[in-house]
PDB file of C-alpha atoms and ligand atoms in Angstrom:
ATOM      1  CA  UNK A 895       0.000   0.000   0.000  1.00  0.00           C
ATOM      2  CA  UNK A 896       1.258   3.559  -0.631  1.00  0.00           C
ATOM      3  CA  UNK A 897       1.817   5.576   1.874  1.00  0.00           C
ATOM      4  CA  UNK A 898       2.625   9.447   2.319  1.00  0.00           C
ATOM      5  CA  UNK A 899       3.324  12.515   4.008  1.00  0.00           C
ATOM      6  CA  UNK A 900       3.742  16.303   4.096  1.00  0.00           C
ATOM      7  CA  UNK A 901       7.272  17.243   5.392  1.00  0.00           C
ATOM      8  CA  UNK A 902       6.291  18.060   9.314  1.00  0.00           C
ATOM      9  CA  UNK A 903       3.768  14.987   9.263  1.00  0.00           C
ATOM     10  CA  UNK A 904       0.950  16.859  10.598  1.00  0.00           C
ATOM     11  CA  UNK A 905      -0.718  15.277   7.464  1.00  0.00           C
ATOM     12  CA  UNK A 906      -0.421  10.920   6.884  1.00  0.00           C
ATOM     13  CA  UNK A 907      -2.220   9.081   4.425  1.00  0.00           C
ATOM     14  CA  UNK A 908      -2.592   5.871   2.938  1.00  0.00           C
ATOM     15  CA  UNK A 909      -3.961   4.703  -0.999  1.00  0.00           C
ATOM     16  CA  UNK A 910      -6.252   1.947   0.043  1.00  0.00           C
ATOM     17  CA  UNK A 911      -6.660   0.757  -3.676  1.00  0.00           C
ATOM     18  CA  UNK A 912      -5.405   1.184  -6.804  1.00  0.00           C
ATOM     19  CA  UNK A 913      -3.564   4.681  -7.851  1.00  0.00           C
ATOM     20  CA  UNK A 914      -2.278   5.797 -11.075  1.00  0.00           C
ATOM     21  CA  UNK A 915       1.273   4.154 -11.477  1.00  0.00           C
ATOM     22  CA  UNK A 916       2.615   7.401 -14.179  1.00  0.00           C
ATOM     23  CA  UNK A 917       2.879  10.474 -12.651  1.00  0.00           C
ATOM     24  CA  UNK A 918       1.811  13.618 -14.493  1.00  0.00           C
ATOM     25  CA  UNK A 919       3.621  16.461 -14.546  1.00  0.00           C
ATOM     26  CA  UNK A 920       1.851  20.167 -14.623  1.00  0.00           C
ATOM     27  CA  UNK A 921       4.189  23.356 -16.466  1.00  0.00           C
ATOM     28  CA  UNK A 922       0.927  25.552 -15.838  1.00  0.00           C
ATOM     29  CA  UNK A 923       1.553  28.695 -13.666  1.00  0.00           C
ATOM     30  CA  UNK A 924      -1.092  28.043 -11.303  1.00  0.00           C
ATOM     31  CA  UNK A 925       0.733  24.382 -10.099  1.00  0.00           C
ATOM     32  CA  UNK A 926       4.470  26.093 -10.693  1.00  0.00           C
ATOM     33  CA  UNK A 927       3.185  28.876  -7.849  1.00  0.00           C
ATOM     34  CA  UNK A 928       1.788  26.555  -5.658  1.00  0.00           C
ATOM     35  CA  UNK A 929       4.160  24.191  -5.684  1.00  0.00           C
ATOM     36  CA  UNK A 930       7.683  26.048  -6.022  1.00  0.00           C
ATOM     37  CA  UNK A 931       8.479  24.247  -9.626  1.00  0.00           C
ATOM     38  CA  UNK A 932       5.753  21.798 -11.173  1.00  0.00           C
ATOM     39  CA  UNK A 933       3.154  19.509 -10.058  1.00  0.00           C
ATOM     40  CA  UNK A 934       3.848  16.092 -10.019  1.00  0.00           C
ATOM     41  CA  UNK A 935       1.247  13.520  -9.192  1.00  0.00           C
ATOM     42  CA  UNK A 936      -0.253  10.365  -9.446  1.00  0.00           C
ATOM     43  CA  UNK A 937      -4.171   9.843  -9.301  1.00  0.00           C
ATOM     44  CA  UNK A 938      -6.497   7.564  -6.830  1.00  0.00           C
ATOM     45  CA  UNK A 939     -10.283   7.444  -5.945  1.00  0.00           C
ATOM     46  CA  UNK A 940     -11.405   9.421  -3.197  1.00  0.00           C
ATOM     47  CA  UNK A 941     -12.684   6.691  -1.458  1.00  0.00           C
ATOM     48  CA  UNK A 942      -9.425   5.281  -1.513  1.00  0.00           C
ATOM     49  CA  UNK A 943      -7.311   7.990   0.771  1.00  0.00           C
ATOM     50  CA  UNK A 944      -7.293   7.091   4.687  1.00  0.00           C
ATOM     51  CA  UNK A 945      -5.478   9.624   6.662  1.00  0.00           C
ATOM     52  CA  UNK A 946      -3.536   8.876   9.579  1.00  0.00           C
ATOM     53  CA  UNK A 947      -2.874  12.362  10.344  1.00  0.00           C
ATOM     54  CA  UNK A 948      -4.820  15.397   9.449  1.00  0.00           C
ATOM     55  CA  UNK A 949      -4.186  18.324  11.458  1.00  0.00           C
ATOM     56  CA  UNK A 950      -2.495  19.965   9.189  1.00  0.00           C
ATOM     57  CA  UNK A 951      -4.786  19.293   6.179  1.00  0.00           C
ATOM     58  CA  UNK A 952      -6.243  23.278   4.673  1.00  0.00           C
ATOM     59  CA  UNK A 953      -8.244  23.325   1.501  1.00  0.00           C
ATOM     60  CA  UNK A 954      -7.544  26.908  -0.772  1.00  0.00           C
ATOM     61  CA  UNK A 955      -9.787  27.014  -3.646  1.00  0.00           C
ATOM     62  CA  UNK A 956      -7.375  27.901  -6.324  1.00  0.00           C
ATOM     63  CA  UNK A 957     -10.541  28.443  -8.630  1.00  0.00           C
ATOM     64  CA  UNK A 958     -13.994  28.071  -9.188  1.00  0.00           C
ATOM     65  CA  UNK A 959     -13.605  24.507 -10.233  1.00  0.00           C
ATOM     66  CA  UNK A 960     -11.082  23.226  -8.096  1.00  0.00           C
ATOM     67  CA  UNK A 961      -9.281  23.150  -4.683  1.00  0.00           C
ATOM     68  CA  UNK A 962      -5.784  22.364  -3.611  1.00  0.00           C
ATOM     69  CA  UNK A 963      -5.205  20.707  -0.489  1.00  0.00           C
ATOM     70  CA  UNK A 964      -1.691  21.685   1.801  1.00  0.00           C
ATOM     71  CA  UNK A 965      -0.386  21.637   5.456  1.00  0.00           C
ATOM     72  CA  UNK A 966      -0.775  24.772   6.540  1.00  0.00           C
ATOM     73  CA  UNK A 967       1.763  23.893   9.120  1.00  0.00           C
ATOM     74  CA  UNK A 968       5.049  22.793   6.800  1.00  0.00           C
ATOM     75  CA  UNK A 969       3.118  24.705   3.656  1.00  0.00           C
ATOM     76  CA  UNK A 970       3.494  21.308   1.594  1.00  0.00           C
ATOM     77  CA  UNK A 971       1.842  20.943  -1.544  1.00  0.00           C
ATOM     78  CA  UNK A 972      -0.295  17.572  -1.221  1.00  0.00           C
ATOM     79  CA  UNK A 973      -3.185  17.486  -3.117  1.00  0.00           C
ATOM     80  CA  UNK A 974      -5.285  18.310  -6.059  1.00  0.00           C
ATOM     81  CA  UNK A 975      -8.997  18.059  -6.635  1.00  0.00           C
ATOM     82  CA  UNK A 976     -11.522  18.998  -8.962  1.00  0.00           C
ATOM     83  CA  UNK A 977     -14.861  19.639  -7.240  1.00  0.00           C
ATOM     84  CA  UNK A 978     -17.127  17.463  -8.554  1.00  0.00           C
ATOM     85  CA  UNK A 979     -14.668  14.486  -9.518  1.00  0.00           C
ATOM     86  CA  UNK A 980     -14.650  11.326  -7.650  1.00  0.00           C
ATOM     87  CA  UNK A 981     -11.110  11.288  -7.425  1.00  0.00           C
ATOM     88  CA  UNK A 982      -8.093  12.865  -5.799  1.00  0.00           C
ATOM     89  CA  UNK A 983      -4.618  13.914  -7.470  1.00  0.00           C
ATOM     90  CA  UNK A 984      -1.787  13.025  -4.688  1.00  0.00           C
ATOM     91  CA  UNK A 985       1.825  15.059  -4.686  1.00  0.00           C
ATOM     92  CA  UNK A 986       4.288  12.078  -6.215  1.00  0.00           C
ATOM     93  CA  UNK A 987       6.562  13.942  -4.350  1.00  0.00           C
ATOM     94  CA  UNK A 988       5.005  12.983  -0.454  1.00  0.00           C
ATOM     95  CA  UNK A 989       4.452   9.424  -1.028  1.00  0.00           C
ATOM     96  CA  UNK A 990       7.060   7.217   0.457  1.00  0.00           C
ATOM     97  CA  UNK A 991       9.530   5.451  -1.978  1.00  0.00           C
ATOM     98  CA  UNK A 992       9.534   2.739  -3.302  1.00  0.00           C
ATOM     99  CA  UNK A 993       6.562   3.801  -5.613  1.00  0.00           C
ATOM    100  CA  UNK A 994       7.202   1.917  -8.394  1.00  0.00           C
ATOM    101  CA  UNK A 995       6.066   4.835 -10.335  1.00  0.00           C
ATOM    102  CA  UNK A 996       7.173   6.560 -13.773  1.00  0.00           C
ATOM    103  CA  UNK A 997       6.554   9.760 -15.357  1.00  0.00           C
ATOM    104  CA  UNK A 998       4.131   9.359 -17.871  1.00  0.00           C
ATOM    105  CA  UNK A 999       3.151  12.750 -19.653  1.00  0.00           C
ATOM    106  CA  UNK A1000       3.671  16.467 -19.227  1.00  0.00           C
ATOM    107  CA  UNK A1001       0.578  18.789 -19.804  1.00  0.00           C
ATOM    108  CA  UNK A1002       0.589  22.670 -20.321  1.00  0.00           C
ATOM    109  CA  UNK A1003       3.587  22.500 -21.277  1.00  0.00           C
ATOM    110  CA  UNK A1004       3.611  25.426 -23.222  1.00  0.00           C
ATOM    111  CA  UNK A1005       3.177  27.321 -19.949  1.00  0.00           C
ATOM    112  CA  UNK A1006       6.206  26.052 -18.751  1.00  0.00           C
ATOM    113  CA  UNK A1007       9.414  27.918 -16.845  1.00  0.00           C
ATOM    114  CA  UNK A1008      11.873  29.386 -18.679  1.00  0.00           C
ATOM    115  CA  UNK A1009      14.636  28.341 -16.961  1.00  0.00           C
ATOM    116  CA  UNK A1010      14.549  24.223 -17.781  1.00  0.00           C
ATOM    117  CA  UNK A1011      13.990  22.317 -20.352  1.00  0.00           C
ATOM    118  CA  UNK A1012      11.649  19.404 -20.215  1.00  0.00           C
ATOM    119  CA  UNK A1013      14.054  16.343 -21.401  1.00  0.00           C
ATOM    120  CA  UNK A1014      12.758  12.990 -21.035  1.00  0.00           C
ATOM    121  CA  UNK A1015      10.784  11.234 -24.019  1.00  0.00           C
ATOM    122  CA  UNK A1016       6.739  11.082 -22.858  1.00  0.00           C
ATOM    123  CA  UNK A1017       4.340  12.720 -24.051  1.00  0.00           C
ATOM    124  CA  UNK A1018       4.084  16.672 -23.565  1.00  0.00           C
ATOM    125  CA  UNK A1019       0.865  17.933 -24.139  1.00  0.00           C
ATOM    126  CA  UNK A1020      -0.667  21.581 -24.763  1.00  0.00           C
ATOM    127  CA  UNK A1021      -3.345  21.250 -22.220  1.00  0.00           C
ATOM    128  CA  UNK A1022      -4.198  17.849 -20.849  1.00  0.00           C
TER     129      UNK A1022
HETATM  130 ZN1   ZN B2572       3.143  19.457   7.402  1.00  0.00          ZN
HETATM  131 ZN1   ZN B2573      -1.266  22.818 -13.457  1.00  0.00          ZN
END
């Protein structure tokens, strides 16, 4: 089972169930703010997340479709959700290794920094 974390571990979960094994990376400006470079994540059902810790757990509404979900005590970026989706976009970055995870796709990439370049060979998409 995967397991993760924000850095001060005022927030603990658990993926009770399957989870997207590619992680998708996100060059739009919104996820580069919020999360200090890109947004990496994987994907699971809602249903799915158990927490073992949430003190920490704040909800910002980022827009009028969507929410992002942080500890507002270490300021880690943890999760993603659309409001009316049945399923949750987790940080790649908190959950514990091993994930047996790969990238599998960038998206707004045309958004992206200036300052990198985007080198490995999947997929990079305009929008999503
Ligand atoms: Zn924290
Ligand atoms: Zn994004």
């Amino acid at each position: 089972m995967l397991t993760g974390r924000c850095e001060c571990g005022e927030v603990r979960f658990r993926i009770d169930g399957p989870a997207r094994d590619s992680v998708t990376i996100c060059h739009c400006s919104q996820c580069r703010r919020s999360s200090g470079h890109v947004w990496a994540s994987t994907h699971a059902p809602f249903a799915a997340l158990r927490f073992d810790a949430e003190a920490g757990l704040t909800w910002y509404a980022s827009s009028d479709f969507a929410k992002r979900g942080f500890c507002r005590f270490c300021g880690s970026s943890l999760f993603y959700r659309l409001n009316d989706e049945d399923g949750i976009g987790i940080a790649a970055g908190c959950l514990d290794v091993p994930t047996g995870f790969r990238v599998g796709k960038h998206i707004f990439v045309k958004d992206k920094g200036d300052y990198y370049e985007i080198t490995d060979d999947t997929p990079q998409l305009e929008r999503f």
